[in-house]
Amino acid sequence: MDGLLALAISWFVLVGIVYLLNRSAVRYFLAIYWKSERLVRYVEAFTRRLSFVPLRAYLVVALTLFAVPVFVAIPFVRPDGQVQILWGFLYMLVGGTLNALGALFRGAPPEEAAARSAGVTPIIPGVTLPWDQLPYMAVAVAVGVVLHELMHGYAALRYGIPVRSVGVFSLFYILSGAFVEPDEEQFKKANTEAKLAVLASGVAVNVVVALSAMLLGVAGAWAGLQGAVFGVPAYGVQPGDRVIGIHGCGLQDAVYTPDDLLTKLNVLAGLGPLMGINKTVNCKPGDKVTLVAASWLHRYEVTLDYTSFTTPPRINWLYTDGSLYLGGVRPGDVVTKIEGCGRTWETPTSGQLLSAVIETRAVCRAGDSVRVYVERNGTLHVFNVTLVEKGGKIFYGLGPGSLPMIGYDAGPIKRDQLYNTDFTKLVFWLIVVNYGLAVLNALPIYPLDGGQLLAAAIQRRLGEKRGNAVVSAVTWVLAAMLIFNIALGVLGEQYRILQSIR
């Protein structure tokens, strides 16, 4: 509620300033709508400064950037510099719709169908988005929308289309934006090249901002501006300080986010394979682990025994068709030792239990029997477990979360006590908002930029009447898919991903 109060105060301060400058721009102190012909001169000045850019080269670049996020793919650059590929959103929208519909027809619940969809989540502050994230998103929206409209105006003026007015609007930060109004009659009379340039420019600049924010994130990570901010004292790190690196047992990594920290701590604990991570470490009794921490004033290191990053070998859950469950082991049991195939494995930690399970696959075969020692309600039990096979490998029945995970089931700190830095949150929303603006506006749905661009291109080939029919059909089909994915995202509670951002 403190964050909401600060947000409300900042809004009324902003409204008060705007009211003093232009009383007619304030509507009931809840909305700002400022439209001015005088602001056009700033767009004209910006256009004059960039008038040296050749129009033909500009058109090619703008159309390429316009097409990439929706029809092709764009790179996603992680803070550690690794590059992943985000496939064209149109492919994800159509494929996600078909996959989700197939799941629903098979009787799957909305949650499962939503996991197969395009993952479209409406951003509604206080509902799907925590209030404390709104300031960062508001800045990202302001940057993305202002640049989007500015480039529309730039392209219009470069192609000789007058701009009538420029304006901004906001409804308590939730619905905010800017607009540039080219002369409608002159735009209609313009040639196809001019229309394509004007319509593609806004999406193109959003793609540039999203990619630039990714590179900014890499630079910030290198400068130590990211990390996991601690909300409580743990591991010798004080509240408000952030962990930016972890060294020990062969692990020498930077830390970028809270989830990144917990992932690396669980790898350190030997639980990487349960998280789908093949990277392993080799910790021994007496080994030390160093956390590199930072506050606003200095950096410092905290050195701890590696046992500070281990969890007990307690079973949280098991697949019922796995060797352990079939042999009598149950959730809640603590596995202390495994014997069989000529070997004995002591398992004082969950990481060592997982290592023992992996090693038995190399020395045992399906059908062999091992003795599993467990503590259940303070009593020692021994089970003769016959090893079963699944997918060509011995299958114990362990899966993600079957053993206690640091930050989730065990450890001095929980996931909800870790926070991203302000820099990380701003970069995150710059990427999300600008990518979202790009793919939404580039979709061939009329009257979005993509729909208008499709109309301009197809009417030239088929004529106005037949072209409008094609554009209308494409619009209805894609709009229905978009609405379906949004509804499924709400029903399937995909917005909880946004709510987990801290």
XYZ file of C-alpha atoms in Angstrom:
502
model
C 0.000 0.000 0.000
C 2.987 2.343 0.601
C 3.969 1.960 -3.043
C 0.416 2.764 -4.166
C 0.337 5.853 -1.929
C 3.648 7.084 -3.372
C 2.307 6.480 -6.858
C -0.871 8.467 -6.137
C 1.124 11.351 -4.658
C 3.441 11.461 -7.662
C 0.420 11.503 -10.000
C -1.216 14.478 -8.286
C 2.103 16.335 -8.247
C 2.391 15.735 -12.001
C -1.222 16.786 -12.586
C -0.632 19.949 -10.540
C 2.376 20.920 -12.663
C 0.462 20.295 -15.891
C -2.506 22.270 -14.505
C -0.294 25.297 -13.879
C 1.123 25.087 -17.400
C -2.111 24.339 -19.251
C -5.350 24.204 -17.271
C -7.367 22.769 -20.160
C -5.051 19.754 -20.425
C -6.234 18.324 -17.063
C -9.493 16.363 -16.938
C -10.974 15.878 -13.432
C -7.419 15.426 -12.047
C -7.543 11.808 -13.253
C -6.458 12.283 -16.845
C -4.109 14.428 -18.883
C -4.812 15.181 -22.542
C -2.486 17.820 -23.973
C -2.754 18.488 -27.693
C -0.802 21.322 -29.249
C 0.076 22.581 -32.698
C 3.044 24.448 -31.222
C 4.729 21.157 -30.275
C 4.970 20.339 -33.973
C 8.016 22.584 -34.221
C 9.967 20.198 -31.995
C 9.198 17.333 -34.378
C 10.204 19.576 -37.270
C 13.480 20.461 -35.539
C 14.202 16.790 -34.902
C 13.465 16.016 -38.553
C 15.830 18.748 -39.778
C 18.653 17.338 -37.659
C 18.245 13.907 -39.248
C 17.466 15.105 -42.751
C 20.847 13.792 -43.956
C 19.583 10.162 -43.820
C 18.889 8.931 -47.394
C 15.177 8.173 -47.767
C 15.660 4.940 -49.708
C 18.073 3.551 -47.083
C 15.736 4.697 -44.308
C 12.791 2.894 -45.898
C 14.723 -0.372 -46.259
C 15.917 -0.293 -42.632
C 12.487 0.689 -41.276
C 10.680 -2.078 -43.174
C 13.288 -4.658 -42.117
C 12.972 -3.722 -38.443
C 9.183 -3.674 -38.831
C 9.060 -7.214 -40.231
C 11.625 -8.870 -37.970
C 9.756 -9.251 -34.624
C 6.474 -10.439 -36.140
C 7.394 -12.334 -39.289
C 10.970 -13.527 -38.681
C 12.830 -13.561 -35.348
C 14.860 -11.214 -33.183
C 17.777 -11.983 -30.876
C 17.268 -11.859 -27.131
C 20.519 -10.866 -25.415
C 20.780 -12.011 -21.801
C 22.728 -9.997 -19.195
C 25.564 -12.535 -19.361
C 25.901 -11.879 -23.092
C 24.327 -15.144 -24.247
C 22.014 -14.793 -27.232
C 18.708 -16.632 -27.635
C 16.187 -16.364 -30.451
C 12.648 -15.003 -30.120
C 10.729 -16.344 -33.112
C 8.306 -14.160 -35.004
C 5.238 -13.367 -32.915
C 2.830 -14.202 -35.736
C 4.245 -17.727 -35.778
C 3.814 -17.953 -31.989
C 0.276 -16.538 -32.169
C -0.980 -18.935 -34.853
C 0.903 -21.961 -33.502
C -0.049 -21.194 -29.910
C -3.713 -20.831 -30.845
C -3.783 -24.186 -32.649
C -1.900 -25.957 -29.840
C -4.150 -24.463 -27.143
C -7.329 -25.348 -29.031
C -6.070 -28.902 -29.495
C -5.402 -29.198 -25.766
C -8.869 -27.870 -24.887
C -10.556 -30.291 -27.307
C -8.681 -33.139 -25.584
C -10.168 -32.051 -22.254
C -7.109 -30.290 -20.831
C -7.732 -27.653 -18.115
C -7.242 -23.943 -18.982
C -3.881 -23.878 -17.173
C -2.442 -26.580 -19.433
C -3.935 -25.027 -22.571
C -2.587 -21.610 -21.567
C 0.913 -23.092 -21.272
C 0.645 -24.065 -24.961
C -0.670 -20.672 -26.094
C 1.240 -17.598 -27.294
C 1.514 -16.383 -23.706
C -0.281 -13.051 -24.185
C -0.876 -11.442 -20.791
C -2.804 -8.163 -20.349
C -1.010 -5.737 -18.043
C -3.515 -4.412 -15.507
C -1.897 -2.591 -12.522
C -3.043 -4.001 -9.227
C -4.503 -7.107 -10.893
C -1.974 -8.756 -13.190
C 0.842 -6.337 -12.330
C 2.068 -5.503 -8.813
C 1.749 -1.797 -8.021
C 5.455 -1.485 -7.200
C 6.320 -2.320 -10.822
C 4.134 0.434 -12.260
C 6.705 3.294 -12.036
C 9.251 1.297 -14.067
C 6.625 0.277 -16.592
C 5.352 3.863 -16.819
C 8.836 5.134 -17.710
C 9.212 2.376 -20.305
C 5.794 3.176 -21.801
C 6.617 6.887 -21.958
C 9.921 6.219 -23.719
C 8.456 3.661 -26.117
C 5.315 5.573 -27.070
C 6.960 8.997 -27.424
C 9.697 7.626 -29.677
C 7.142 5.565 -31.610
C 5.067 8.642 -32.427
C 8.095 10.878 -32.961
C 9.359 8.576 -35.698
C 5.920 8.562 -37.343
C 6.169 12.351 -37.471
C 9.756 12.247 -38.717
C 8.893 9.952 -41.630
C 5.795 11.987 -42.516
C 7.744 15.242 -42.697
C 10.599 13.639 -44.650
C 8.091 12.542 -47.288
C 6.395 15.934 -47.418
C 3.303 15.053 -45.372
C 2.456 17.916 -42.955
C 1.977 17.195 -39.246
C -1.060 18.963 -37.818
C -0.534 18.480 -34.083
C 1.355 16.623 -31.371
C -0.088 15.492 -28.052
C 0.285 13.375 -24.938
C -2.286 11.656 -22.743
C -2.374 9.657 -19.522
C -5.051 8.112 -17.311
C -3.432 7.757 -13.884
C -0.310 6.272 -15.527
C -2.298 3.173 -16.549
C -3.156 4.240 -20.081
C -0.477 6.630 -21.292
C 0.966 7.611 -24.613
C 1.655 10.238 -27.202
C 0.414 10.904 -30.686
C 1.425 12.725 -33.841
C -1.329 13.658 -36.269
C -0.246 13.816 -39.906
C -2.593 15.590 -42.310
C -5.067 12.839 -43.252
C -5.808 14.125 -46.743
C -2.127 14.472 -47.604
C -1.422 11.014 -46.178
C -4.148 9.454 -48.339
C -2.732 11.170 -51.430
C 0.866 10.104 -50.664
C 2.497 7.348 -52.709
C 2.860 3.814 -51.354
C 6.545 4.292 -50.451
C 5.713 7.267 -48.224
C 2.864 5.402 -46.514
C 5.070 2.374 -45.850
C 7.814 4.547 -44.365
C 5.408 6.429 -42.069
C 3.657 3.277 -40.854
C 6.826 1.211 -40.327
C 8.782 3.900 -38.459
C 7.099 3.557 -35.064
C 7.572 -0.211 -34.845
C 11.152 0.098 -36.119
C 12.189 2.451 -33.330
C 10.558 0.215 -30.687
C 12.643 -2.711 -31.955
C 15.772 -0.538 -31.749
C 14.928 0.504 -28.168
C 14.276 -3.109 -27.113
C 17.603 -4.292 -28.562
C 19.406 -1.284 -27.065
C 17.911 -2.064 -23.638
C 19.256 -5.616 -23.914
C 22.749 -4.266 -24.602
C 22.297 -1.784 -21.747
C 21.528 -4.753 -19.498
C 24.777 -6.441 -20.552
C 26.743 -3.252 -19.848
C 25.008 -2.818 -16.489
C 25.739 -6.412 -15.520
C 29.418 -5.885 -16.384
C 29.400 -2.720 -14.232
C 27.799 -4.549 -11.282
C 24.444 -2.730 -11.466
C 22.465 -5.972 -11.389
C 22.356 -8.731 -8.775
C 20.062 -10.145 -6.107
C 18.991 -7.593 -3.478
C 18.466 -9.139 -0.042
C 15.346 -8.136 1.886
C 16.514 -9.838 5.106
C 19.960 -10.622 6.556
C 21.209 -13.983 5.267
C 24.582 -15.581 4.488
C 26.256 -12.538 6.089
C 24.689 -10.166 3.536
C 22.853 -7.180 4.993
C 19.313 -6.103 3.973
C 19.420 -3.763 0.996
C 22.772 -5.095 -0.221
C 22.975 -7.202 -3.351
C 24.957 -10.305 -4.261
C 26.692 -9.807 -7.614
C 28.981 -12.844 -7.751
C 29.621 -16.309 -6.359
C 32.958 -18.167 -6.265
C 33.861 -21.602 -4.964
C 33.936 -25.338 -5.716
C 34.773 -24.602 -9.336
C 31.955 -22.056 -9.693
C 33.118 -18.597 -10.762
C 30.029 -16.708 -11.905
C 28.405 -13.304 -11.817
C 24.863 -12.980 -10.417
C 22.276 -10.988 -12.366
C 18.865 -11.581 -10.763
C 17.348 -13.301 -7.698
C 16.404 -16.363 -9.766
C 19.914 -16.452 -11.183
C 21.342 -16.455 -7.649
C 19.061 -19.281 -6.503
C 19.815 -21.308 -9.621
C 23.551 -21.041 -8.985
C 23.179 -21.822 -5.281
C 21.226 -24.968 -6.151
C 23.873 -25.935 -8.705
C 26.397 -25.438 -5.907
C 24.264 -27.741 -3.750
C 24.508 -30.415 -6.462
C 20.878 -30.091 -7.589
C 21.568 -28.799 -11.102
C 20.349 -31.975 -12.881
C 16.893 -31.592 -11.292
C 16.740 -28.098 -12.826
C 17.771 -29.282 -16.267
C 21.287 -27.880 -15.805
C 24.164 -30.199 -16.615
C 26.743 -28.003 -14.909
C 28.063 -29.672 -11.750
C 30.453 -28.652 -8.981
C 32.764 -30.694 -6.828
C 32.436 -29.524 -3.243
C 34.239 -31.399 -0.461
C 34.122 -31.040 3.341
C 36.064 -27.958 4.308
C 35.647 -26.208 0.954
C 34.744 -22.518 1.064
C 32.305 -20.482 -0.997
C 32.599 -16.716 -1.396
C 29.670 -14.409 -2.074
C 30.595 -11.069 -3.629
C 28.204 -8.453 -2.256
C 27.783 -4.744 -2.872
C 26.083 -1.800 -1.232
C 25.869 1.755 -2.506
C 29.227 2.598 -0.960
C 31.428 -0.451 -1.362
C 31.847 -4.085 -2.292
C 32.687 -6.812 0.171
C 33.055 -10.584 0.285
C 31.470 -13.141 2.588
C 33.254 -16.490 2.840
C 31.266 -19.468 4.114
C 31.671 -23.225 4.405
C 30.049 -25.003 1.460
C 27.704 -26.812 3.877
C 25.854 -23.486 4.196
C 24.569 -24.228 0.689
C 23.350 -27.805 1.144
C 19.889 -29.179 1.810
C 18.755 -32.373 3.628
C 18.058 -35.521 1.542
C 14.315 -35.389 2.253
C 11.941 -36.591 -0.442
C 9.318 -33.944 -1.302
C 7.490 -35.937 -3.983
C 8.036 -38.850 -6.383
C 6.674 -40.146 -9.659
C 4.590 -43.172 -8.713
C 6.000 -45.275 -11.567
C 9.617 -44.751 -10.464
C 11.905 -47.205 -8.683
C 11.817 -45.461 -5.283
C 8.040 -45.238 -4.991
C 7.521 -48.775 -6.261
C 10.110 -49.966 -3.726
C 8.304 -48.405 -0.749
C 9.938 -44.970 -0.378
C 7.437 -42.192 0.238
C 7.405 -38.366 0.330
C 8.702 -37.174 3.693
C 11.320 -39.937 3.954
C 14.955 -38.906 4.467
C 17.323 -41.089 2.436
C 20.592 -41.664 4.326
C 22.328 -44.386 2.289
C 22.095 -46.481 -0.885
C 23.817 -49.865 -1.286
C 23.977 -52.079 -4.332
C 25.861 -53.150 -7.444
C 29.018 -53.519 -5.338
C 28.969 -49.916 -4.113
C 27.827 -47.919 -1.075
C 26.777 -44.279 -1.240
C 26.355 -42.202 1.920
C 23.842 -39.417 1.300
C 24.019 -36.747 4.017
C 22.753 -34.038 1.634
C 20.241 -33.890 -1.200
C 23.032 -33.097 -3.639
C 24.926 -36.241 -2.651
C 21.711 -38.265 -2.932
C 21.223 -37.004 -6.465
C 24.866 -37.796 -7.294
C 24.389 -41.325 -5.938
C 21.292 -41.800 -8.089
C 23.199 -40.653 -11.179
C 26.201 -42.868 -10.397
C 24.069 -45.989 -9.969
C 22.927 -45.570 -13.569
C 26.525 -46.177 -14.632
C 27.088 -49.357 -12.557
C 23.619 -50.899 -12.325
C 21.144 -52.215 -14.843
C 17.362 -52.354 -14.918
C 16.202 -55.310 -12.824
C 19.055 -54.980 -10.298
C 18.154 -54.443 -6.666
C 19.580 -51.784 -4.328
C 19.050 -51.245 -0.608
C 17.747 -47.797 0.271
C 18.057 -46.654 3.897
C 15.527 -44.029 4.991
C 14.483 -42.304 8.194
C 10.721 -42.121 8.611
C 9.253 -40.484 11.709
C 12.497 -41.066 13.610
C 12.733 -44.769 12.672
C 15.226 -46.332 10.261
C 13.736 -48.376 7.410
C 15.517 -50.384 4.730
C 13.841 -51.050 1.380
C 14.948 -53.436 -1.317
C 14.304 -51.403 -4.436
C 14.211 -53.064 -7.826
C 15.436 -50.646 -10.487
C 12.993 -49.990 -13.307
C 13.739 -48.494 -16.685
C 12.117 -45.633 -18.545
C 13.282 -44.093 -21.782
C 16.290 -46.381 -21.898
C 17.579 -45.252 -18.475
C 17.125 -46.367 -14.884
C 14.237 -44.316 -13.525
C 14.151 -43.470 -9.825
C 11.098 -41.225 -10.099
C 12.774 -37.966 -9.112
C 11.695 -34.764 -10.848
C 12.025 -30.981 -10.445
C 11.439 -30.132 -6.791
C 11.576 -33.765 -5.593
C 14.428 -32.752 -3.291
C 14.600 -29.573 -1.149
C 15.743 -26.560 -3.165
C 17.611 -23.602 -1.675
C 15.392 -20.534 -1.587
C 12.194 -22.525 -2.037
C 12.182 -25.415 0.454
C 15.331 -24.822 2.500
C 17.986 -22.262 3.317
C 18.127 -19.046 5.348
C 16.390 -16.995 2.650
C 13.267 -17.446 0.535
C 12.649 -16.388 -3.043
C 10.118 -13.742 -2.003
C 12.793 -12.102 0.173
C 15.014 -11.371 -2.830
C 14.557 -8.415 -5.163
C 15.866 -7.132 -8.469
C 17.813 -3.885 -8.558
C 16.078 -0.742 -9.831
C 18.364 -0.856 -12.870
C 17.328 -4.442 -13.657
C 13.622 -3.647 -13.357
C 13.893 -0.611 -15.623
C 15.818 -2.566 -18.271
C 13.327 -5.422 -18.024
C 10.344 -3.159 -18.675
C 12.115 -1.260 -21.455
C 12.567 -4.592 -23.217
C 9.078 -5.958 -22.498
C 7.170 -2.757 -23.303
C 9.046 -1.922 -26.498
C 8.957 -5.505 -27.761
C 5.246 -5.607 -26.922
C 4.565 -2.305 -28.702
C 6.513 -3.535 -31.726
C 4.745 -6.881 -32.137
C 1.283 -5.506 -31.339
C 1.515 -2.581 -33.766
C 3.162 -4.669 -36.495
C 0.396 -7.296 -36.544
C -1.639 -7.005 -39.757
C -4.770 -6.010 -37.826
C -6.529 -2.846 -38.974
C -6.269 -0.034 -37.788
C -2.909 -0.913 -36.195
C 0.212 0.128 -38.093
C 0.578 -3.367 -39.518
C -3.020 -3.409 -40.724
C -2.673 -0.002 -42.376
C 0.596 -1.069 -43.965
C -1.046 -4.228 -45.314
C -3.914 -2.125 -46.665
C -1.537 0.315 -48.378
C 0.399 -2.529 -50.005
C -2.504 -4.760 -50.997
C -4.803 -2.020 -52.290
C -2.108 -1.065 -54.750
C -2.283 -4.596 -56.191
C -5.971 -5.509 -55.853
C -7.679 -2.147 -55.786
C -9.452 -0.514 -52.861
C -12.562 -2.726 -52.703
C -10.888 -6.140 -52.987
C -7.960 -4.961 -50.886
C -10.279 -3.876 -48.068
C -11.973 -7.286 -48.142
C -8.654 -9.075 -47.723
C -7.529 -6.728 -44.946
C -10.867 -7.168 -43.141
C -10.633 -10.972 -43.287
C -7.046 -11.004 -41.977
C -7.992 -8.536 -39.238
C -10.908 -10.590 -37.932
C -8.949 -13.856 -37.910
C -5.884 -12.458 -36.141
C -7.918 -10.323 -33.729
C -9.908 -13.421 -32.720
C -6.663 -15.321 -32.121
C -5.264 -12.453 -30.054
C -8.418 -12.175 -27.928
C -8.490 -15.968 -27.446
C -4.880 -16.008 -26.238
C -5.465 -13.068 -23.901
C -8.568 -14.719 -22.397
C -6.724 -18.009 -22.009
C -3.814 -16.216 -20.359
C -6.192 -14.750 -17.778
C -8.078 -18.015 -17.184
C -4.817 -19.952 -17.020
C -3.393 -17.343 -14.618
C -0.279 -16.737 -16.704
C -0.224 -13.247 -15.230
C 1.228 -14.778 -12.067
C 4.586 -14.578 -13.854
C 4.256 -10.799 -13.741
C 3.149 -10.909 -10.103
C 6.337 -12.792 -9.181
C 8.533 -9.944 -10.441
C 10.067 -8.165 -7.457
